[in-house]
Amino acid sequence: MTNGHVRTYVVDVDGGLLGLERVIGVLRRRNIAVLGLSARPGAAVHQARLTCRVSSTNHDQVRRQLSRLIEVAALTDMEETRDDAA
């Protein structure tokens, strides 16, 4: 069972494997429960798109920590995207 609310983030990461490792490292160091993780190639050569489903009680903090990383080119919170469309 998870504590907190579940959100899905789509993160465009520059820098190949090092960038992916840094994003995952932030989630691990903050003890954020990762429910699902998917990585695929991005639009550019050394870019990847990481889709992660996380459970946290403070999603503002999660979003801030991820967006501070230099390797993160774009960060989309899928729940906010759905709320805007409704």
Tab-separated table of N, CA and C in Angstrom:
chain	number	residue	atom	x	y	z
A	1	MET	N	0.843	-1.180	0.000
A	1	MET	CA	0.000	0.000	0.000
A	1	MET	C	0.882	1.235	0.000
A	2	THR	N	0.468	2.253	-0.707
A	2	THR	CA	1.253	3.476	-0.795
A	2	THR	C	0.641	4.559	0.071
A	3	ASN	N	1.487	5.407	0.604
A	3	ASN	CA	1.034	6.568	1.364
A	3	ASN	C	1.187	7.791	0.485
A	4	GLY	N	0.157	8.597	0.386
A	4	GLY	CA	0.236	9.796	-0.420
A	4	GLY	C	-0.563	9.667	-1.694
A	5	HIS	N	-0.407	10.664	-2.529
A	5	HIS	CA	-1.140	10.725	-3.781
A	5	HIS	C	-0.241	10.266	-4.913
A	6	VAL	N	-0.825	9.659	-5.924
A	6	VAL	CA	-0.078	9.135	-7.057
A	6	VAL	C	-0.142	10.137	-8.206
A	7	ARG	N	1.012	10.417	-8.785
A	7	ARG	CA	1.090	11.304	-9.947
A	7	ARG	C	2.034	10.696	-10.970
A	8	THR	N	1.836	11.075	-12.213
A	8	THR	CA	2.701	10.639	-13.299
A	8	THR	C	3.438	11.852	-13.850
A	9	TYR	N	4.758	11.738	-13.935
A	9	TYR	CA	5.602	12.792	-14.477
A	9	TYR	C	6.261	12.301	-15.755
A	10	VAL	N	6.309	13.150	-16.757
A	10	VAL	CA	7.058	12.880	-17.977
A	10	VAL	C	8.228	13.852	-17.981
A	11	VAL	N	9.440	13.287	-17.979
A	11	VAL	CA	10.653	14.090	-17.851
A	11	VAL	C	11.512	13.887	-19.100
A	12	ASP	N	11.800	14.969	-19.816
A	12	ASP	CA	12.734	14.925	-20.940
A	12	ASP	C	14.116	15.235	-20.392
A	13	VAL	N	15.028	14.282	-20.589
A	13	VAL	CA	16.343	14.349	-19.960
A	13	VAL	C	17.433	14.410	-21.025
A	14	ASP	N	18.354	15.358	-20.880
A	14	ASP	CA	19.540	15.431	-21.735
A	14	ASP	C	20.679	14.669	-21.067
A	15	GLY	N	21.660	14.268	-21.853
A	15	GLY	CA	22.856	13.674	-21.272
A	15	GLY	C	22.868	12.162	-21.221
A	16	GLY	N	21.962	11.497	-21.866
A	16	GLY	CA	21.979	10.037	-21.932
A	16	GLY	C	21.800	9.375	-20.579
A	17	LEU	N	22.616	8.345	-20.333
A	17	LEU	CA	22.467	7.562	-19.105
A	17	LEU	C	22.794	8.360	-17.849
A	18	LEU	N	23.736	9.285	-17.931
A	18	LEU	CA	24.077	10.094	-16.762
A	18	LEU	C	22.887	10.942	-16.322
A	19	GLY	N	22.181	11.524	-17.269
A	19	GLY	CA	20.998	12.312	-16.947
A	19	GLY	C	19.912	11.461	-16.308
A	20	LEU	N	19.683	10.269	-16.866
A	20	LEU	CA	18.693	9.357	-16.279
A	20	LEU	C	19.086	8.957	-14.861
A	21	GLU	N	20.371	8.696	-14.667
A	21	GLU	CA	20.852	8.306	-13.349
A	21	GLU	C	20.635	9.419	-12.322
A	22	ARG	N	20.819	10.656	-12.728
A	22	ARG	CA	20.620	11.777	-11.799
A	22	ARG	C	19.156	11.960	-11.420
A	23	VAL	N	18.257	11.785	-12.385
A	23	VAL	CA	16.834	11.895	-12.090
A	23	VAL	C	16.413	10.794	-11.124
A	24	ILE	N	16.821	9.583	-11.393
A	24	ILE	CA	16.475	8.455	-10.517
A	24	ILE	C	17.120	8.622	-9.151
A	25	GLY	N	18.333	9.185	-9.123
A	25	GLY	CA	19.014	9.431	-7.850
A	25	GLY	C	18.251	10.412	-6.971
A	26	VAL	N	17.657	11.441	-7.565
A	26	VAL	CA	16.860	12.402	-6.786
A	26	VAL	C	15.664	11.683	-6.162
A	27	LEU	N	14.991	10.855	-6.938
A	27	LEU	CA	13.838	10.120	-6.403
A	27	LEU	C	14.263	9.181	-5.272
A	28	ARG	N	15.405	8.533	-5.452
A	28	ARG	CA	15.883	7.589	-4.437
A	28	ARG	C	16.294	8.311	-3.157
A	29	ARG	N	17.041	9.396	-3.281
A	29	ARG	CA	17.506	10.122	-2.093
A	29	ARG	C	16.357	10.738	-1.301
A	30	ARG	N	15.297	11.122	-1.972
A	30	ARG	CA	14.137	11.710	-1.294
A	30	ARG	C	13.157	10.660	-0.792
A	31	ASN	N	13.487	9.385	-0.968
A	31	ASN	CA	12.632	8.272	-0.541
A	31	ASN	C	11.223	8.377	-1.115
A	32	ILE	N	11.152	8.726	-2.384
A	32	ILE	CA	9.869	8.820	-3.070
A	32	ILE	C	9.537	7.441	-3.619
A	33	ALA	N	8.339	6.965	-3.327
A	33	ALA	CA	7.920	5.638	-3.773
A	33	ALA	C	7.639	5.682	-5.272
A	34	VAL	N	8.440	4.954	-6.050
A	34	VAL	CA	8.261	4.879	-7.494
A	34	VAL	C	7.407	3.650	-7.788
A	35	LEU	N	6.238	3.883	-8.361
A	35	LEU	CA	5.316	2.798	-8.668
A	35	LEU	C	5.531	2.244	-10.061
A	36	GLY	N	6.027	3.061	-10.965
A	36	GLY	CA	6.291	2.623	-12.330
A	36	GLY	C	7.324	3.531	-12.966
A	37	LEU	N	8.138	2.944	-13.841
A	37	LEU	CA	9.205	3.700	-14.468
A	37	LEU	C	9.378	3.193	-15.889
A	38	SER	N	9.430	4.116	-16.838
A	38	SER	CA	9.593	3.752	-18.236
A	38	SER	C	10.524	4.754	-18.887
A	39	ALA	N	11.494	4.274	-19.651
A	39	ALA	CA	12.422	5.158	-20.352
A	39	ALA	C	12.423	4.784	-21.829
A	40	ARG	N	12.475	5.814	-22.667
A	40	ARG	CA	12.558	5.579	-24.109
A	40	ARG	C	13.379	6.709	-24.727
A	41	PRO	N	13.850	6.511	-25.950
A	41	PRO	CA	14.656	7.552	-26.592
A	41	PRO	C	13.863	8.841	-26.774
A	42	GLY	N	14.559	9.937	-26.686
A	42	GLY	CA	13.930	11.238	-26.876
A	42	GLY	C	14.038	11.701	-28.316
A	43	ALA	N	13.742	12.953	-28.552
A	43	ALA	CA	13.757	13.506	-29.906
A	43	ALA	C	15.174	13.680	-30.438
A	44	ALA	N	16.097	14.077	-29.592
A	44	ALA	CA	17.486	14.298	-30.011
A	44	ALA	C	18.326	13.056	-29.731
A	45	VAL	N	19.579	13.100	-30.179
A	45	VAL	CA	20.463	11.939	-30.060
A	45	VAL	C	20.741	11.566	-28.612
A	46	HIS	N	21.150	12.512	-27.804
A	46	HIS	CA	21.497	12.220	-26.406
A	46	HIS	C	20.385	12.645	-25.463
A	47	GLN	N	19.160	12.379	-25.842
A	47	GLN	CA	18.017	12.753	-25.022
A	47	GLN	C	17.163	11.509	-24.761
A	48	ALA	N	16.541	11.470	-23.604
A	48	ALA	CA	15.655	10.366	-23.235
A	48	ALA	C	14.384	10.939	-22.633
A	49	ARG	N	13.321	10.180	-22.717
A	49	ARG	CA	12.056	10.570	-22.093
A	49	ARG	C	11.759	9.538	-21.024
A	50	LEU	N	11.647	10.013	-19.806
A	50	LEU	CA	11.404	9.163	-18.651
A	50	LEU	C	9.987	9.418	-18.153
A	51	THR	N	9.199	8.361	-18.079
A	51	THR	CA	7.856	8.455	-17.522
A	51	THR	C	7.877	7.736	-16.188
A	52	CYS	N	7.571	8.453	-15.121
A	52	CYS	CA	7.600	7.817	-13.807
A	52	CYS	C	6.299	8.111	-13.061
A	53	ARG	N	5.818	7.088	-12.425
A	53	ARG	CA	4.600	7.176	-11.625
A	53	ARG	C	5.039	7.081	-10.169
A	54	VAL	N	4.778	8.120	-9.404
A	54	VAL	CA	5.282	8.189	-8.037
A	54	VAL	C	4.159	8.453	-7.045
A	55	SER	N	4.402	8.039	-5.823
A	55	SER	CA	3.486	8.305	-4.730
A	55	SER	C	4.217	9.170	-3.718
A	56	SER	N	3.635	10.328	-3.416
A	56	SER	CA	4.269	11.253	-2.488
A	56	SER	C	3.195	12.107	-1.822
A	57	THR	N	3.507	12.594	-0.642
A	57	THR	CA	2.585	13.495	0.044
A	57	THR	C	2.851	14.953	-0.331
A	58	ASN	N	4.008	15.230	-0.960
A	58	ASN	CA	4.366	16.593	-1.324
A	58	ASN	C	4.865	16.635	-2.770
A	59	HIS	N	3.946	16.710	-3.710
A	59	HIS	CA	4.331	16.693	-5.118
A	59	HIS	C	4.964	18.001	-5.575
A	60	ASP	N	4.695	19.096	-4.892
A	60	ASP	CA	5.368	20.346	-5.240
A	60	ASP	C	6.872	20.214	-5.031
A	61	GLN	N	7.270	19.569	-3.952
A	61	GLN	CA	8.686	19.353	-3.664
A	61	GLN	C	9.315	18.429	-4.700
A	62	VAL	N	8.609	17.384	-5.090
A	62	VAL	CA	9.116	16.458	-6.108
A	62	VAL	C	9.360	17.214	-7.411
A	63	ARG	N	8.397	18.004	-7.836
A	63	ARG	CA	8.513	18.760	-9.080
A	63	ARG	C	9.671	19.755	-9.017
A	64	ARG	N	9.830	20.441	-7.893
A	64	ARG	CA	10.926	21.407	-7.744
A	64	ARG	C	12.284	20.719	-7.804
A	65	GLN	N	12.420	19.592	-7.117
A	65	GLN	CA	13.695	18.884	-7.099
A	65	GLN	C	14.074	18.385	-8.491
A	66	LEU	N	13.113	17.859	-9.222
A	66	LEU	CA	13.411	17.368	-10.567
A	66	LEU	C	13.740	18.510	-11.521
A	67	SER	N	13.015	19.605	-11.428
A	67	SER	CA	13.248	20.703	-12.363
A	67	SER	C	14.559	21.437	-12.084
A	68	ARG	N	15.136	21.295	-10.907
A	68	ARG	CA	16.428	21.919	-10.583
A	68	ARG	C	17.597	21.245	-11.295
A	69	LEU	N	17.418	20.004	-11.696
A	69	LEU	CA	18.511	19.289	-12.344
A	69	LEU	C	18.825	19.925	-13.698
A	70	ILE	N	20.104	20.096	-13.971
A	70	ILE	CA	20.538	20.708	-15.222
A	70	ILE	C	20.129	19.835	-16.411
A	71	GLU	N	20.151	18.522	-16.235
A	71	GLU	CA	19.862	17.598	-17.331
A	71	GLU	C	18.387	17.568	-17.729
A	72	VAL	N	17.500	18.082	-16.898
A	72	VAL	CA	16.067	18.033	-17.193
A	72	VAL	C	15.724	19.165	-18.160
A	73	ALA	N	15.333	18.779	-19.386
A	73	ALA	CA	14.970	19.755	-20.411
A	73	ALA	C	13.520	20.186	-20.272
A	74	ALA	N	12.642	19.260	-19.881
A	74	ALA	CA	11.218	19.572	-19.715
A	74	ALA	C	10.625	18.610	-18.696
A	75	LEU	N	9.668	19.110	-17.939
A	75	LEU	CA	8.989	18.304	-16.922
A	75	LEU	C	7.498	18.562	-17.035
A	76	THR	N	6.723	17.493	-17.202
A	76	THR	CA	5.280	17.618	-17.325
A	76	THR	C	4.615	16.776	-16.250
A	77	ASP	N	3.743	17.391	-15.491
A	77	ASP	CA	2.938	16.689	-14.497
A	77	ASP	C	1.630	16.318	-15.182
A	78	MET	N	1.401	15.043	-15.415
A	78	MET	CA	0.249	14.607	-16.198
A	78	MET	C	-1.076	14.901	-15.497
A	79	GLU	N	-1.105	14.938	-14.178
A	79	GLU	CA	-2.344	15.248	-13.470
A	79	GLU	C	-2.750	16.700	-13.706
A	80	GLU	N	-1.789	17.606	-13.688
A	80	GLU	CA	-2.090	19.012	-13.951
A	80	GLU	C	-2.548	19.208	-15.391
A	81	THR	N	-1.988	18.445	-16.305
A	81	THR	CA	-2.385	18.535	-17.709
A	81	THR	C	-3.848	18.117	-17.865
A	82	ARG	N	-4.246	17.048	-17.187
A	82	ARG	CA	-5.630	16.582	-17.256
A	82	ARG	C	-6.569	17.591	-16.621
A	83	ASP	N	-6.159	18.204	-15.500
A	83	ASP	CA	-7.012	19.194	-14.835
A	83	ASP	C	-7.229	20.413	-15.715
A	84	ASP	N	-6.202	20.824	-16.464
A	84	ASP	CA	-6.329	21.983	-17.343
A	84	ASP	C	-7.280	21.709	-18.499
A	85	ALA	N	-7.315	20.457	-18.973
A	85	ALA	CA	-8.154	20.112	-20.115
A	85	ALA	C	-9.628	20.030	-19.721
A	86	ALA	N	-9.913	19.773	-18.458
A	86	ALA	CA	-11.305	19.601	-18.020
A	86	ALA	C	-12.038	20.908	-17.876
